[in-house]
Amino acid sequence: PEDAAHDERPMANLPEGELHELHPLPAQEPPTVPTPFVGRALELQALVRTLGRRRQAEVRLLTLWGERGVGKTALAKAVAAHLWRRRLLDDGVAFVELAEVRTEAAALGGL
């Protein structure tokens, strides 16, 4: 009501207790996405579909490759953020920067 005091506790008759979020965000937060992120909607959708399938537990790692400067890193960050915000990956996401890696052994060491 309009005449209620601002310090009045709403729903005061509810018992005290701890707040438990039903669907908390995974702890492993992705890196920030460059903004604006435009022009890669089809690629974003395909990667989200691949990684977001709950029945496809075997898809746990995805590597993007291509020429420098085409937006692989931005796309990877956008996919990770999308899946994280929608709570589609229970353990969160991990982002491993492999831009400077030149050998298979170094890539595996980065993981």
JSON list of C-alpha atoms in Angstrom, two decimals:
[
{"chain": "A", "resi": 1, "resn": "PRO", "atom": "CA", "xyz": [0.00, 0.00, 0.00]},
{"chain": "A", "resi": 2, "resn": "GLU", "atom": "CA", "xyz": [1.01, 3.59, -0.61]},
{"chain": "A", "resi": 3, "resn": "ASP", "atom": "CA", "xyz": [0.83, 4.60, 3.05]},
{"chain": "A", "resi": 4, "resn": "ALA", "atom": "CA", "xyz": [3.08, 1.74, 4.28]},
{"chain": "A", "resi": 5, "resn": "ALA", "atom": "CA", "xyz": [6.38, 2.69, 5.88]},
{"chain": "A", "resi": 6, "resn": "HIS", "atom": "CA", "xyz": [9.49, 2.16, 3.76]},
{"chain": "A", "resi": 7, "resn": "ASP", "atom": "CA", "xyz": [11.22, 0.25, 6.53]},
{"chain": "A", "resi": 8, "resn": "GLU", "atom": "CA", "xyz": [8.40, -2.26, 6.84]},
{"chain": "A", "resi": 9, "resn": "ARG", "atom": "CA", "xyz": [9.57, -5.74, 5.93]},
{"chain": "A", "resi": 10, "resn": "PRO", "atom": "CA", "xyz": [7.56, -7.24, 3.06]},
{"chain": "A", "resi": 11, "resn": "MET", "atom": "CA", "xyz": [6.18, -10.71, 3.75]},
{"chain": "A", "resi": 12, "resn": "ALA", "atom": "CA", "xyz": [7.20, -10.42, 7.41]},
{"chain": "A", "resi": 13, "resn": "ASN", "atom": "CA", "xyz": [5.25, -13.55, 8.30]},
{"chain": "A", "resi": 14, "resn": "LEU", "atom": "CA", "xyz": [7.62, -15.80, 6.30]},
{"chain": "A", "resi": 15, "resn": "PRO", "atom": "CA", "xyz": [10.03, -17.83, 8.45]},
{"chain": "A", "resi": 16, "resn": "GLU", "atom": "CA", "xyz": [13.71, -16.81, 8.56]},
{"chain": "A", "resi": 17, "resn": "GLY", "atom": "CA", "xyz": [16.08, -19.04, 6.60]},
{"chain": "A", "resi": 18, "resn": "GLU", "atom": "CA", "xyz": [18.79, -19.22, 4.01]},
{"chain": "A", "resi": 19, "resn": "LEU", "atom": "CA", "xyz": [18.24, -18.20, 0.42]},
{"chain": "A", "resi": 20, "resn": "HIS", "atom": "CA", "xyz": [18.98, -20.99, -2.05]},
{"chain": "A", "resi": 21, "resn": "GLU", "atom": "CA", "xyz": [19.00, -20.21, -5.74]},
{"chain": "A", "resi": 22, "resn": "LEU", "atom": "CA", "xyz": [17.28, -22.99, -7.68]},
{"chain": "A", "resi": 23, "resn": "HIS", "atom": "CA", "xyz": [19.48, -22.64, -10.76]},
{"chain": "A", "resi": 24, "resn": "PRO", "atom": "CA", "xyz": [22.66, -20.80, -9.80]},
{"chain": "A", "resi": 25, "resn": "LEU", "atom": "CA", "xyz": [25.16, -19.74, -12.42]},
{"chain": "A", "resi": 26, "resn": "PRO", "atom": "CA", "xyz": [28.14, -22.08, -12.72]},
{"chain": "A", "resi": 27, "resn": "ALA", "atom": "CA", "xyz": [31.17, -20.84, -10.79]},
{"chain": "A", "resi": 28, "resn": "GLN", "atom": "CA", "xyz": [33.52, -20.88, -13.76]},
{"chain": "A", "resi": 29, "resn": "GLU", "atom": "CA", "xyz": [32.63, -17.62, -15.50]},
{"chain": "A", "resi": 30, "resn": "PRO", "atom": "CA", "xyz": [33.68, -17.05, -19.14]},
{"chain": "A", "resi": 31, "resn": "PRO", "atom": "CA", "xyz": [35.83, -14.12, -20.26]},
{"chain": "A", "resi": 32, "resn": "THR", "atom": "CA", "xyz": [34.05, -10.96, -21.32]},
{"chain": "A", "resi": 33, "resn": "VAL", "atom": "CA", "xyz": [32.69, -10.73, -24.84]},
{"chain": "A", "resi": 34, "resn": "PRO", "atom": "CA", "xyz": [33.79, -7.85, -27.06]},
{"chain": "A", "resi": 35, "resn": "THR", "atom": "CA", "xyz": [30.87, -5.57, -27.79]},
{"chain": "A", "resi": 36, "resn": "PRO", "atom": "CA", "xyz": [29.21, -5.19, -30.09]},
{"chain": "A", "resi": 37, "resn": "PHE", "atom": "CA", "xyz": [29.36, -8.79, -31.28]},
{"chain": "A", "resi": 38, "resn": "VAL", "atom": "CA", "xyz": [27.73, -8.81, -34.72]},
{"chain": "A", "resi": 39, "resn": "GLY", "atom": "CA", "xyz": [27.88, -10.73, -37.95]},
{"chain": "A", "resi": 40, "resn": "ARG", "atom": "CA", "xyz": [28.52, -14.25, -36.66]},
{"chain": "A", "resi": 41, "resn": "ALA", "atom": "CA", "xyz": [25.02, -15.37, -35.71]},
{"chain": "A", "resi": 42, "resn": "LEU", "atom": "CA", "xyz": [25.07, -18.57, -37.79]},
{"chain": "A", "resi": 43, "resn": "GLU", "atom": "CA", "xyz": [28.45, -19.67, -36.43]},
{"chain": "A", "resi": 44, "resn": "LEU", "atom": "CA", "xyz": [27.38, -18.78, -32.89]},
{"chain": "A", "resi": 45, "resn": "GLN", "atom": "CA", "xyz": [24.19, -20.80, -33.27]},
{"chain": "A", "resi": 46, "resn": "ALA", "atom": "CA", "xyz": [26.01, -23.85, -34.65]},
{"chain": "A", "resi": 47, "resn": "LEU", "atom": "CA", "xyz": [28.58, -23.86, -31.85]},
{"chain": "A", "resi": 48, "resn": "VAL", "atom": "CA", "xyz": [25.94, -23.33, -29.15]},
{"chain": "A", "resi": 49, "resn": "ARG", "atom": "CA", "xyz": [23.95, -26.23, -30.57]},
{"chain": "A", "resi": 50, "resn": "THR", "atom": "CA", "xyz": [27.02, -28.46, -30.58]},
{"chain": "A", "resi": 51, "resn": "LEU", "atom": "CA", "xyz": [28.18, -27.63, -27.05]},
{"chain": "A", "resi": 52, "resn": "GLY", "atom": "CA", "xyz": [24.79, -27.10, -25.46]},
{"chain": "A", "resi": 53, "resn": "ARG", "atom": "CA", "xyz": [23.34, -30.52, -26.11]},
{"chain": "A", "resi": 54, "resn": "ARG", "atom": "CA", "xyz": [22.82, -32.21, -22.78]},
{"chain": "A", "resi": 55, "resn": "ARG", "atom": "CA", "xyz": [22.77, -35.66, -24.35]},
{"chain": "A", "resi": 56, "resn": "GLN", "atom": "CA", "xyz": [26.11, -35.13, -26.06]},
{"chain": "A", "resi": 57, "resn": "ALA", "atom": "CA", "xyz": [28.31, -35.36, -22.99]},
{"chain": "A", "resi": 58, "resn": "GLU", "atom": "CA", "xyz": [31.21, -36.38, -25.21]},
{"chain": "A", "resi": 59, "resn": "VAL", "atom": "CA", "xyz": [31.47, -32.85, -26.65]},
{"chain": "A", "resi": 60, "resn": "ARG", "atom": "CA", "xyz": [33.64, -31.30, -23.93]},
{"chain": "A", "resi": 61, "resn": "LEU", "atom": "CA", "xyz": [36.26, -29.51, -26.00]},
{"chain": "A", "resi": 62, "resn": "LEU", "atom": "CA", "xyz": [35.96, -27.41, -29.10]},
{"chain": "A", "resi": 63, "resn": "THR", "atom": "CA", "xyz": [38.85, -25.88, -31.03]},
{"chain": "A", "resi": 64, "resn": "LEU", "atom": "CA", "xyz": [38.39, -23.04, -33.49]},
{"chain": "A", "resi": 65, "resn": "TRP", "atom": "CA", "xyz": [41.08, -22.54, -36.10]},
{"chain": "A", "resi": 66, "resn": "GLY", "atom": "CA", "xyz": [41.59, -20.25, -39.05]},
{"chain": "A", "resi": 67, "resn": "GLU", "atom": "CA", "xyz": [43.52, -17.26, -40.26]},
{"chain": "A", "resi": 68, "resn": "ARG", "atom": "CA", "xyz": [44.49, -14.46, -37.90]},
{"chain": "A", "resi": 69, "resn": "GLY", "atom": "CA", "xyz": [41.97, -11.70, -37.38]},
{"chain": "A", "resi": 70, "resn": "VAL", "atom": "CA", "xyz": [38.82, -13.47, -38.54]},
{"chain": "A", "resi": 71, "resn": "GLY", "atom": "CA", "xyz": [37.20, -13.37, -35.08]},
{"chain": "A", "resi": 72, "resn": "LYS", "atom": "CA", "xyz": [37.83, -16.83, -33.64]},
{"chain": "A", "resi": 73, "resn": "THR", "atom": "CA", "xyz": [38.56, -15.52, -30.14]},
{"chain": "A", "resi": 74, "resn": "ALA", "atom": "CA", "xyz": [35.53, -13.23, -30.09]},
{"chain": "A", "resi": 75, "resn": "LEU", "atom": "CA", "xyz": [33.31, -16.06, -31.33]},
{"chain": "A", "resi": 76, "resn": "ALA", "atom": "CA", "xyz": [34.65, -18.46, -28.69]},
{"chain": "A", "resi": 77, "resn": "LYS", "atom": "CA", "xyz": [34.05, -15.92, -25.93]},
{"chain": "A", "resi": 78, "resn": "ALA", "atom": "CA", "xyz": [30.53, -15.20, -27.21]},
{"chain": "A", "resi": 79, "resn": "VAL", "atom": "CA", "xyz": [29.65, -18.92, -27.26]},
{"chain": "A", "resi": 80, "resn": "ALA", "atom": "CA", "xyz": [31.04, -19.42, -23.75]},
{"chain": "A", "resi": 81, "resn": "ALA", "atom": "CA", "xyz": [29.11, -16.43, -22.41]},
{"chain": "A", "resi": 82, "resn": "HIS", "atom": "CA", "xyz": [25.90, -17.55, -24.11]},
{"chain": "A", "resi": 83, "resn": "LEU", "atom": "CA", "xyz": [26.10, -21.06, -22.65]},
{"chain": "A", "resi": 84, "resn": "TRP", "atom": "CA", "xyz": [27.13, -19.76, -19.21]},
{"chain": "A", "resi": 85, "resn": "ARG", "atom": "CA", "xyz": [24.26, -17.23, -18.98]},
{"chain": "A", "resi": 86, "resn": "ARG", "atom": "CA", "xyz": [21.74, -19.91, -19.92]},
{"chain": "A", "resi": 87, "resn": "ARG", "atom": "CA", "xyz": [23.24, -22.40, -17.42]},
{"chain": "A", "resi": 88, "resn": "LEU", "atom": "CA", "xyz": [23.75, -25.01, -20.13]},
{"chain": "A", "resi": 89, "resn": "LEU", "atom": "CA", "xyz": [27.16, -26.13, -18.84]},
{"chain": "A", "resi": 90, "resn": "ASP", "atom": "CA", "xyz": [26.91, -27.35, -15.25]},
{"chain": "A", "resi": 91, "resn": "ASP", "atom": "CA", "xyz": [30.60, -26.88, -14.46]},
{"chain": "A", "resi": 92, "resn": "GLY", "atom": "CA", "xyz": [30.93, -23.52, -16.19]},
{"chain": "A", "resi": 93, "resn": "VAL", "atom": "CA", "xyz": [33.36, -22.82, -19.00]},
{"chain": "A", "resi": 94, "resn": "ALA", "atom": "CA", "xyz": [37.09, -22.62, -19.38]},
{"chain": "A", "resi": 95, "resn": "PHE", "atom": "CA", "xyz": [38.80, -20.48, -21.98]},
{"chain": "A", "resi": 96, "resn": "VAL", "atom": "CA", "xyz": [42.36, -21.40, -22.97]},
{"chain": "A", "resi": 97, "resn": "GLU", "atom": "CA", "xyz": [44.25, -18.88, -25.11]},
{"chain": "A", "resi": 98, "resn": "LEU", "atom": "CA", "xyz": [46.27, -20.75, -27.72]},
{"chain": "A", "resi": 99, "resn": "ALA", "atom": "CA", "xyz": [47.11, -17.88, -30.08]},
{"chain": "A", "resi": 100, "resn": "GLU", "atom": "CA", "xyz": [50.85, -18.10, -29.45]},
{"chain": "A", "resi": 101, "resn": "VAL", "atom": "CA", "xyz": [51.02, -21.90, -29.37]},
{"chain": "A", "resi": 102, "resn": "ARG", "atom": "CA", "xyz": [52.95, -23.45, -32.26]},
{"chain": "A", "resi": 103, "resn": "THR", "atom": "CA", "xyz": [53.25, -27.15, -31.33]},
{"chain": "A", "resi": 104, "resn": "GLU", "atom": "CA", "xyz": [50.88, -29.90, -30.31]},
{"chain": "A", "resi": 105, "resn": "ALA", "atom": "CA", "xyz": [52.80, -30.45, -27.07]},
{"chain": "A", "resi": 106, "resn": "ALA", "atom": "CA", "xyz": [52.46, -26.78, -26.15]},
{"chain": "A", "resi": 107, "resn": "ALA", "atom": "CA", "xyz": [48.74, -26.86, -26.93]},
{"chain": "A", "resi": 108, "resn": "LEU", "atom": "CA", "xyz": [48.21, -29.89, -24.68]},
{"chain": "A", "resi": 109, "resn": "GLY", "atom": "CA", "xyz": [50.25, -28.19, -21.97]},
{"chain": "A", "resi": 110, "resn": "GLY", "atom": "CA", "xyz": [47.93, -25.19, -22.16]},
{"chain": "A", "resi": 111, "resn": "LEU", "atom": "CA", "xyz": [44.92, -27.35, -21.51]}
]
